Amino acid sequence: IIVIICTPLINLVDLYLINDSVVTQQIGDNNTLYYKDNSNLPAIINVNMIGNNNIVEVLGSNSISDGMKIDIIGSHKTITIENH
């Protein structure tokens, strides 16, 4: 399941999913979400970005990150999460 809401200008969502559910809302310009999961475990993630030039990178998933919600309010912020 993928739900993507992007407004108004250039925003990027790059997903590699296996049994995952990703919901993202990007409000602003030049926001980027990279999500790559190599496991067969189902995962749910919710990412909201409000502002400009924000980057969220999520690599992998596990039971700790299942149901994770990330909210970024502001501009020029980067979050990288590595799950092994």
mmCIF file of C-alpha atoms in Angstrom:
data_model
loop_
_atom_site.group_PDB
_atom_site.id
_atom_site.type_symbol
_atom_site.label_atom_id
_atom_site.label_comp_id
_atom_site.label_asym_id
_atom_site.label_seq_id
_atom_site.Cartn_x
_atom_site.Cartn_y
_atom_site.Cartn_z
ATOM 1 C CA ILE A 1 0.000 0.000 0.000
ATOM 2 C CA ILE A 2 1.409 3.349 -1.024
ATOM 3 C CA VAL A 3 -0.236 6.714 -0.356
ATOM 4 C CA ILE A 4 1.615 9.804 -1.572
ATOM 5 C CA ILE A 5 0.501 13.433 -1.283
ATOM 6 C CA CYS A 6 2.958 15.992 -2.691
ATOM 7 C CA THR A 7 2.435 19.727 -3.130
ATOM 8 C CA PRO A 8 3.263 22.123 -4.758
ATOM 9 C CA LEU A 9 6.503 21.839 -6.790
ATOM 10 C CA ILE A 10 9.339 19.307 -7.128
ATOM 11 C CA ASN A 11 9.246 16.525 -4.544
ATOM 12 C CA LEU A 12 10.739 13.032 -4.844
ATOM 13 C CA VAL A 13 9.641 9.696 -3.435
ATOM 14 C CA ASP A 14 11.933 6.719 -4.154
ATOM 15 C CA LEU A 15 10.538 3.438 -2.777
ATOM 16 C CA TYR A 16 11.715 -0.172 -2.792
ATOM 17 C CA LEU A 17 9.037 -2.176 -0.974
ATOM 18 C CA ILE A 18 8.555 -5.777 0.096
ATOM 19 C CA ASN A 19 5.316 -6.336 2.084
ATOM 20 C CA ASP A 20 5.408 -2.714 3.279
ATOM 21 C CA SER A 21 2.979 0.138 3.625
ATOM 22 C CA VAL A 22 4.238 3.712 3.195
ATOM 23 C CA VAL A 23 2.185 6.855 3.694
ATOM 24 C CA THR A 24 3.892 10.163 2.969
ATOM 25 C CA GLN A 25 2.753 13.762 2.824
ATOM 26 C CA GLN A 26 5.126 16.365 1.430
ATOM 27 C CA ILE A 27 4.103 20.010 1.627
ATOM 28 C CA GLY A 28 6.729 22.399 0.302
ATOM 29 C CA ASP A 29 9.453 22.320 -2.316
ATOM 30 C CA ASN A 30 12.339 19.886 -2.916
ATOM 31 C CA ASN A 31 11.419 17.340 -0.240
ATOM 32 C CA THR A 32 12.788 13.814 -0.723
ATOM 33 C CA LEU A 33 11.908 10.415 0.761
ATOM 34 C CA TYR A 34 14.152 7.401 0.091
ATOM 35 C CA TYR A 35 12.817 4.105 1.469
ATOM 36 C CA LYS A 36 14.507 0.775 0.834
ATOM 37 C CA ASP A 37 13.525 -2.442 2.594
ATOM 38 C CA ASN A 38 15.319 -5.722 1.933
ATOM 39 C CA SER A 39 13.458 -7.840 4.484
ATOM 40 C CA ASN A 40 10.307 -9.879 3.995
ATOM 41 C CA LEU A 41 8.821 -8.594 7.240
ATOM 42 C CA PRO A 42 5.779 -6.354 6.796
ATOM 43 C CA ALA A 43 6.323 -2.780 7.930
ATOM 44 C CA ILE A 44 4.227 0.366 8.135
ATOM 45 C CA ILE A 45 5.799 3.824 8.041
ATOM 46 C CA ASN A 46 4.266 7.302 7.963
ATOM 47 C CA VAL A 47 6.387 10.294 6.879
ATOM 48 C CA ASN A 48 5.153 13.901 6.918
ATOM 49 C CA MET A 49 7.342 16.753 5.663
ATOM 50 C CA ILE A 50 6.199 20.346 5.928
ATOM 51 C CA GLY A 51 8.794 22.823 4.693
ATOM 52 C CA ASN A 52 11.440 22.973 1.994
ATOM 53 C CA ASN A 53 14.579 20.975 1.153
ATOM 54 C CA ASN A 54 14.017 18.144 3.640
ATOM 55 C CA ILE A 55 15.397 14.618 3.194
ATOM 56 C CA VAL A 56 14.274 11.404 4.917
ATOM 57 C CA GLU A 57 16.195 8.208 4.187
ATOM 58 C CA VAL A 58 15.026 4.890 5.671
ATOM 59 C CA LEU A 59 17.154 1.822 4.995
ATOM 60 C CA GLY A 60 15.724 -1.512 6.127
ATOM 61 C CA SER A 61 12.977 -2.343 8.605
ATOM 62 C CA ASN A 62 12.530 -4.387 11.748
ATOM 63 C CA SER A 63 10.016 -4.811 14.566
ATOM 64 C CA ILE A 64 11.240 -1.609 16.246
ATOM 65 C CA SER A 65 10.599 0.553 13.185
ATOM 66 C CA ASP A 66 7.226 -1.014 12.318
ATOM 67 C CA GLY A 67 4.553 1.633 12.838
ATOM 68 C CA MET A 68 7.131 4.433 12.921
ATOM 69 C CA LYS A 69 5.926 7.979 12.265
ATOM 70 C CA ILE A 70 8.306 10.755 11.210
ATOM 71 C CA ASP A 71 7.188 14.403 11.240
ATOM 72 C CA ILE A 72 9.461 17.154 9.926
ATOM 73 C CA ILE A 73 8.269 20.719 10.333
ATOM 74 C CA GLY A 74 10.809 23.237 9.068
ATOM 75 C CA SER A 75 13.330 23.454 6.282
ATOM 76 C CA HIS A 76 16.774 22.068 5.418
ATOM 77 C CA LYS A 77 16.546 19.015 7.697
ATOM 78 C CA THR A 78 17.878 15.502 7.067
ATOM 79 C CA ILE A 79 16.937 12.285 8.859
ATOM 80 C CA THR A 80 18.665 8.971 8.112
ATOM 81 C CA ILE A 81 17.448 5.759 9.764
ATOM 82 C CA GLU A 82 19.295 2.455 9.328
ATOM 83 C CA ASN A 83 17.558 -0.679 10.565
ATOM 84 C CA HIS A 84 19.564 -3.901 10.640
#
